[in-house]
CSV table of C-alpha atoms and ligand atoms in Angstrom, one decimal:
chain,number,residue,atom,x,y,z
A,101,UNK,CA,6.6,-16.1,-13.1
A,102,UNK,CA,3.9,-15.5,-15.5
A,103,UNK,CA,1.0,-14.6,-13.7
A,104,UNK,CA,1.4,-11.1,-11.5
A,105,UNK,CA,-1.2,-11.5,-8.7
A,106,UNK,CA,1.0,-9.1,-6.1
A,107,UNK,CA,0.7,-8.3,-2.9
A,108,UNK,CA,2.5,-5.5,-0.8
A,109,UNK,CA,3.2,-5.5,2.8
A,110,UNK,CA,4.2,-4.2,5.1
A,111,UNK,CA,3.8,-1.2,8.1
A,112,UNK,CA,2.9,2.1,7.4
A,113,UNK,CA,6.0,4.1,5.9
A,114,UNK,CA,7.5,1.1,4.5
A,115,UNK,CA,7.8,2.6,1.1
A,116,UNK,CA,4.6,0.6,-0.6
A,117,UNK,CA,3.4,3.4,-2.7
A,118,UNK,CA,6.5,4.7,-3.6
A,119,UNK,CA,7.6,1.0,-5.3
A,120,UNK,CA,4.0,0.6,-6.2
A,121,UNK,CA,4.3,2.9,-9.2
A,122,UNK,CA,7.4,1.8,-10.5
A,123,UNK,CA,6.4,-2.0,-10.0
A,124,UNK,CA,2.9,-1.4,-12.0
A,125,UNK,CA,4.1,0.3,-15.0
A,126,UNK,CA,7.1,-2.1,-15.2
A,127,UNK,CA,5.1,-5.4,-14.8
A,128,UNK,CA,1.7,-3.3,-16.7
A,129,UNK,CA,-0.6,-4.2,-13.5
A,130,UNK,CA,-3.1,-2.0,-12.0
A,131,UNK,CA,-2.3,-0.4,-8.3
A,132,UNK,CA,-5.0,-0.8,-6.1
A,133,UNK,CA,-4.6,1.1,-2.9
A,134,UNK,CA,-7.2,0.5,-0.7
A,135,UNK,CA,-6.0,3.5,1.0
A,136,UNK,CA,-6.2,5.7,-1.7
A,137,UNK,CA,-9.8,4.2,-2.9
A,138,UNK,CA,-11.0,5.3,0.0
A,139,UNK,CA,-9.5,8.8,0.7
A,140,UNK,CA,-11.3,9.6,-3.0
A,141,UNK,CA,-14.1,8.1,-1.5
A,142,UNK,CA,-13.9,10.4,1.6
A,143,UNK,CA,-13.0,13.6,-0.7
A,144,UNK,CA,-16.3,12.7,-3.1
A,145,UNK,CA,-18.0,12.6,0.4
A,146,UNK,CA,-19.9,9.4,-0.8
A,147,UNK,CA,-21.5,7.3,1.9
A,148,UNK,CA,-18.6,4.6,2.0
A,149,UNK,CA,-16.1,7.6,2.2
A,150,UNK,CA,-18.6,9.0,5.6
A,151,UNK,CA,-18.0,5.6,7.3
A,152,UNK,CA,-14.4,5.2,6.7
A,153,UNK,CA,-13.4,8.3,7.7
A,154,UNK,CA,-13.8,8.0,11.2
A,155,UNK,CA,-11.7,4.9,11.6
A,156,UNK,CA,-9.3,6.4,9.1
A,157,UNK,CA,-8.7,9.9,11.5
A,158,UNK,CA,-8.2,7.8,14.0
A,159,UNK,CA,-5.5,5.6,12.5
A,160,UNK,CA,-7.8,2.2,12.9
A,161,UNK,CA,-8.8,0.0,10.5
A,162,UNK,CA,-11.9,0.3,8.8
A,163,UNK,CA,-14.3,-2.6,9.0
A,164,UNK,CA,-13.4,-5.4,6.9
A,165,UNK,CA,-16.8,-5.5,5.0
A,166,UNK,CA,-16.6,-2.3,3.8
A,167,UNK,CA,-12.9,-3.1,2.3
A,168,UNK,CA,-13.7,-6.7,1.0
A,169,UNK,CA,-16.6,-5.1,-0.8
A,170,UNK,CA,-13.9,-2.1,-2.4
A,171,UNK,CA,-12.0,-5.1,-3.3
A,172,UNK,CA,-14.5,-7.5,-5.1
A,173,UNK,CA,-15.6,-4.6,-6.8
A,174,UNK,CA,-12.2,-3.9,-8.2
A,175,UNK,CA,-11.5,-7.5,-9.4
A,176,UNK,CA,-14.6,-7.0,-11.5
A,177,UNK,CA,-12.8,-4.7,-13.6
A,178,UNK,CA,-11.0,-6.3,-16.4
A,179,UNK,CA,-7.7,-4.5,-15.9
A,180,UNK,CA,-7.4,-7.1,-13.4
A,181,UNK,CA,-7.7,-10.2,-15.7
A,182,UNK,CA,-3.8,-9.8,-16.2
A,183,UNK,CA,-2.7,-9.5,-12.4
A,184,UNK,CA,-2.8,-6.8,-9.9
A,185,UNK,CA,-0.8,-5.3,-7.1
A,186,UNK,CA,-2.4,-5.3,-3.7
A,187,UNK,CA,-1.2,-2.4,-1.7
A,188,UNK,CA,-2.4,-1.6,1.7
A,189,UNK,CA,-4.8,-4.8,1.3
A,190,UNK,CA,-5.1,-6.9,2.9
A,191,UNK,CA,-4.6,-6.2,6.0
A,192,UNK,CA,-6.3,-8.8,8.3
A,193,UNK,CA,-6.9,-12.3,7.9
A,194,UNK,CA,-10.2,-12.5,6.8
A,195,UNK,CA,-9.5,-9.8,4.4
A,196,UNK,CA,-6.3,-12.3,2.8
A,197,UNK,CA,-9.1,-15.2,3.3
A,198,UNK,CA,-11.8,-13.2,1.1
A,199,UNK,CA,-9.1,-12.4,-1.5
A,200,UNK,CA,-8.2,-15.8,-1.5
A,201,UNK,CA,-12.0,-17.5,-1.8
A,202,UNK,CA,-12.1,-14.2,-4.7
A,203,UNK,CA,-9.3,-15.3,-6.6
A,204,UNK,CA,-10.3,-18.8,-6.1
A,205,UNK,CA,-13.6,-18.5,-8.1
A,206,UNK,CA,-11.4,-16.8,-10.7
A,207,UNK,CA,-8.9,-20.2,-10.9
A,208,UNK,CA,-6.0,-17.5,-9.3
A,209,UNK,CA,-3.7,-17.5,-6.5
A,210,UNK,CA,-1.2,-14.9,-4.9
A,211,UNK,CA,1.7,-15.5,-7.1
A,212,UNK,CA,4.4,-13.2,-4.5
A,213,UNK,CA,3.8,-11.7,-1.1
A,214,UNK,CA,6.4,-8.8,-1.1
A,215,UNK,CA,6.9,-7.7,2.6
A,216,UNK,CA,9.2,-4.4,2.8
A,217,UNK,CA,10.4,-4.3,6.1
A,218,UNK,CA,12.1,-0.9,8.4
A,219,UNK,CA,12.7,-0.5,11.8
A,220,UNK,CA,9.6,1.4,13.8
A,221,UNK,CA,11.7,5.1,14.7
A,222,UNK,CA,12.7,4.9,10.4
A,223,UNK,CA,8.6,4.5,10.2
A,224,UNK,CA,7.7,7.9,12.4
A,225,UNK,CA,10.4,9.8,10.5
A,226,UNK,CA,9.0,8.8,7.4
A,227,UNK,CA,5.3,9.3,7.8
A,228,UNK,CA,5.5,12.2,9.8
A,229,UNK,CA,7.7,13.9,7.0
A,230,UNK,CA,5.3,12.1,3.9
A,231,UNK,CA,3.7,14.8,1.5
A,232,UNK,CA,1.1,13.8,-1.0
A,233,UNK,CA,0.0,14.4,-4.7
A,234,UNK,CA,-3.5,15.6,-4.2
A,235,UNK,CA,-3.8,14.7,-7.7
A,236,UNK,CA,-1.8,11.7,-8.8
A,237,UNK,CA,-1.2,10.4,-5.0
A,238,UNK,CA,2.9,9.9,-5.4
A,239,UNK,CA,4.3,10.1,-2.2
A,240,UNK,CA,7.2,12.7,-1.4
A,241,UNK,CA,9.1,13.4,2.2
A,242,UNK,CA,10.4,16.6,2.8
A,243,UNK,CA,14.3,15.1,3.8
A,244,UNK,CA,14.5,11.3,2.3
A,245,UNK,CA,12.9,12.2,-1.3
A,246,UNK,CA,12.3,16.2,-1.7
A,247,UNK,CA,10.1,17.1,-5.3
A,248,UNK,CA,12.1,19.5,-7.1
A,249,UNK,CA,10.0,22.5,-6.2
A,250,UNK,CA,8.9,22.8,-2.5
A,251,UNK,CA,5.0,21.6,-2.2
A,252,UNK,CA,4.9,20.6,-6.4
A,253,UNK,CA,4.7,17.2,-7.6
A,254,UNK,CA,7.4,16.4,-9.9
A,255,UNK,CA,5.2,13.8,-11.8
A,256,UNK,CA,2.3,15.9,-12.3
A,257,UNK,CA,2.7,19.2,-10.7
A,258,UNK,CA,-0.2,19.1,-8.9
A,259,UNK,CA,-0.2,20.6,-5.4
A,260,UNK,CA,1.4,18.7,-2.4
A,261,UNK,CA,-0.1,18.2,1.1
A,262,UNK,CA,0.2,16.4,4.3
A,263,UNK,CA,-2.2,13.4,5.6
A,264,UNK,CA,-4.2,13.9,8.6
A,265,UNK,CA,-3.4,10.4,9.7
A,266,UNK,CA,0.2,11.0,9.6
A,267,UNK,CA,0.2,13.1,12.7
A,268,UNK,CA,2.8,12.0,15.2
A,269,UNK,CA,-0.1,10.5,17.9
A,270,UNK,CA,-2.2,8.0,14.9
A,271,UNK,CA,1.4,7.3,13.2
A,272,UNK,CA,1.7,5.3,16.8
A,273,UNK,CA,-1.3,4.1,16.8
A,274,UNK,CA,-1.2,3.1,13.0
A,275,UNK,CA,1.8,1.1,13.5
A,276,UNK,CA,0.2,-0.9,16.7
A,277,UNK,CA,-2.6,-1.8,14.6
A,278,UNK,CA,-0.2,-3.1,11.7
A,279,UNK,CA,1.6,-5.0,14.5
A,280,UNK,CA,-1.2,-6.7,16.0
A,281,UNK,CA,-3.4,-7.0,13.0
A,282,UNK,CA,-1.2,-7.0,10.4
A,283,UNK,CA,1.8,-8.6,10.6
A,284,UNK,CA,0.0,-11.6,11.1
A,285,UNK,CA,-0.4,-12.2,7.5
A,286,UNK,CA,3.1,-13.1,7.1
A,287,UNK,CA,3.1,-15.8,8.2
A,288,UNK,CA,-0.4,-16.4,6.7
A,289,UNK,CA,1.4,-16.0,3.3
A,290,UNK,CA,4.3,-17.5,4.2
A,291,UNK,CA,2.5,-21.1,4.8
A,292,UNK,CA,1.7,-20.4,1.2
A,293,UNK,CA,5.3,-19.9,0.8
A,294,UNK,CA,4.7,-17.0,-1.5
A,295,UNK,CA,6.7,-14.7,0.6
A,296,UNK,CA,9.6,-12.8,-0.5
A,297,UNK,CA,11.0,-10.4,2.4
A,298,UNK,CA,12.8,-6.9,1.4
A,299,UNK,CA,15.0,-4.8,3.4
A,300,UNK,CA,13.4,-1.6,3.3
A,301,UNK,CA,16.0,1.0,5.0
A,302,UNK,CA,17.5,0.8,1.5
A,303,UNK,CA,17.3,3.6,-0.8
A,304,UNK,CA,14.3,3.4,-3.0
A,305,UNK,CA,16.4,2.6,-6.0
A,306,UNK,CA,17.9,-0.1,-3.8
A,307,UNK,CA,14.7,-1.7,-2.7
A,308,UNK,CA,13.1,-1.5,-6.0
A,309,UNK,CA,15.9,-3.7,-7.3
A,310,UNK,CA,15.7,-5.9,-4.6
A,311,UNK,CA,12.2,-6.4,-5.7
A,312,UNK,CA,12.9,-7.1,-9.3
A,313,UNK,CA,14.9,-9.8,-8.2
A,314,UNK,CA,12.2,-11.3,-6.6
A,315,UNK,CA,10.2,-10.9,-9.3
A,316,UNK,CA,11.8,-11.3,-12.6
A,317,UNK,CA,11.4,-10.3,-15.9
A,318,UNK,CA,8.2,-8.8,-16.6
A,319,UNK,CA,7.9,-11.1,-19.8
A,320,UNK,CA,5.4,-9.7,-22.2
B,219,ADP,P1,3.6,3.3,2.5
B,219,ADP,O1,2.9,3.3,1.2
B,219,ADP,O2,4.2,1.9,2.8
B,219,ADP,O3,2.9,3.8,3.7
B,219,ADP,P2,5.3,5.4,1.3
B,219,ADP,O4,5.7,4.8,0.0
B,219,ADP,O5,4.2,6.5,1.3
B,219,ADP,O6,4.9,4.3,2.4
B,219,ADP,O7,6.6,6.0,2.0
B,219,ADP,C1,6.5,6.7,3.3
B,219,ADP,C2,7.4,7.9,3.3
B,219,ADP,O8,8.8,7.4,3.3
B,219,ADP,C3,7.3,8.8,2.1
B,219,ADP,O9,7.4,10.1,2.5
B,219,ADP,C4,8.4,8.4,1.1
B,219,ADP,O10,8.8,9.5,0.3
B,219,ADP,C5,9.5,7.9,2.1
B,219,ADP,N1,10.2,6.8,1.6
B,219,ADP,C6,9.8,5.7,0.8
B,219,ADP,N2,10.8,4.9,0.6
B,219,ADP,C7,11.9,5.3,1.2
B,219,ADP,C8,13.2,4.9,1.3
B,219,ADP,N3,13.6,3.7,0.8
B,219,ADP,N4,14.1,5.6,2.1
B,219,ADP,C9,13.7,6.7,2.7
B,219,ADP,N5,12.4,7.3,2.6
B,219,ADP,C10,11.5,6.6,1.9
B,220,AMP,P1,-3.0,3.6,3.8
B,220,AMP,O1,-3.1,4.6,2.7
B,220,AMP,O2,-2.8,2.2,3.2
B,220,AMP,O3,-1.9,4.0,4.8
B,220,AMP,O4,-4.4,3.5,4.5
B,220,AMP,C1,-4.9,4.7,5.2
B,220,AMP,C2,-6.1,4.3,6.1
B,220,AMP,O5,-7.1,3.7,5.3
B,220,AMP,C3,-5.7,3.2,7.1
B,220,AMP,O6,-5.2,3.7,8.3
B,220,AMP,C4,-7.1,2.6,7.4
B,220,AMP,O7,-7.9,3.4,8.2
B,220,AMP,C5,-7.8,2.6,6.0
B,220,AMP,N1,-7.5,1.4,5.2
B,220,AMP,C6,-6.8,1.3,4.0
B,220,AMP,N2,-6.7,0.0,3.6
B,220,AMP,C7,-7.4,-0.7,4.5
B,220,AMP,C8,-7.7,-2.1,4.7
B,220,AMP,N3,-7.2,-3.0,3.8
B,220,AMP,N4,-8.4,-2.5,5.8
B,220,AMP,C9,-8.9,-1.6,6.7
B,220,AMP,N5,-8.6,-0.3,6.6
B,220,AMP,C10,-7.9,0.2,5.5
């Protein structure tokens, strides 16, 4: 593979950020989280970051304009030209059909769809024991991946905390969203045939292998 325009999905808890990092320093892509563009937004209290957060405290989707706009907006930057690794977007089919038409005008396609895939209890455990970077966003869990020092980031020590949305009540509700919203897209991607599907109950290590097979060498 030569070109690197990525995709991650999967449900909530799946372990997207936690490859994410590895996958875009290895392959020299940018991350873009939806999810984390628009916590910063909600944190800088902008007007997109008002709207969002609604939807986002209650574990639903916010509206698909709002995140097609983050998105275009993003591919504009020229740390894109060289690929990118979707994460958390997209997440409906009109949101895969914008990116598509986006990367169209650009002469660009989804190169891989990775889909990382764990059984729904694994999924509750997970985000309902996730800690944060408030700073540099890596993910942590308090039994399956501990930082060193209890509530310290290991990458940048900045202070750890828990998301509102992972809650035990809108971790349900977050995962029937992904299943009736979201899953769809696999098989959206896999008409493409750009699908590559990952066991995800692995250890991290595990997984992220997994993926580099998938993917190859990261070439130059
Ligand atoms: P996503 O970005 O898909 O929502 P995260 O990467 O934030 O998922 O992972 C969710 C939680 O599960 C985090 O607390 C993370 O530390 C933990 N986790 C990630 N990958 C694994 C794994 N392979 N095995 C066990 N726990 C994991
Ligand atoms: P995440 O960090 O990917 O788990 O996303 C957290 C929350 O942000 C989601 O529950 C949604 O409310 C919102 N969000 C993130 N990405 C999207 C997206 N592509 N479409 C709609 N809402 C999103």
């Amino acid at each position: 593979m030569s070109q690197f325009d990525l995709i991650l999905l999967g449900p909530p808890g799946a372990g997207k950020g936690t490859q994410a990092s590895r996958i875009a320093a290895d392959y020299r892509i940018p991350h873009v989280s939806t999810g984390d563009i628009l916590r910063a937004a909600v944190k800088n209290q902008t007007q997109m970051g008002l709207e969002g957060k609604k939807y986002m405290d209650a574990g639903e989707l916010v509206p698909d304009a709002v995140v097609i706009g983050i998105v275009r907006e993003r591919l504009q930057e020229p740390d894109t030209a060289k690929g990118f690794l979707m994460d958390g977007f997209p997440r409906t089919i009109p949101q895969a059909q914008a990116l598509d038409a986006a990367l169209d005008d650009l002469g660009r396609a989804i190169t891989k769809t990775i889909v990382i895939l764990v059984d729904e209890e694994d999924l509750v455990k997970r985000l309902t024991g996730r800690r944060i970077c408030r700073v540099c966003q890596a993910p942590f869990h308090v039994n399956f991946n501990p930082p060193r020092e209890e509530g310290v980031c290991d990458k940048c020590r900045g202070e750890l905390y828990q998301r509102d949305d992972d809650a035990e009540a809108t971790v349900r509700n977050r995962l029937e969203v992904y299943r009736s919203q979201t899953e769809p897209l696999i098989d959206y991607y896999d008409r493409a045939g750009v699908v590559a599907r990952i066991d995800g109950a692995q250890s991290p290590d595990e997984v992220y292998a997994s993926i580099r097979e998938v993917l190859g060498p990261a070439g130059e």
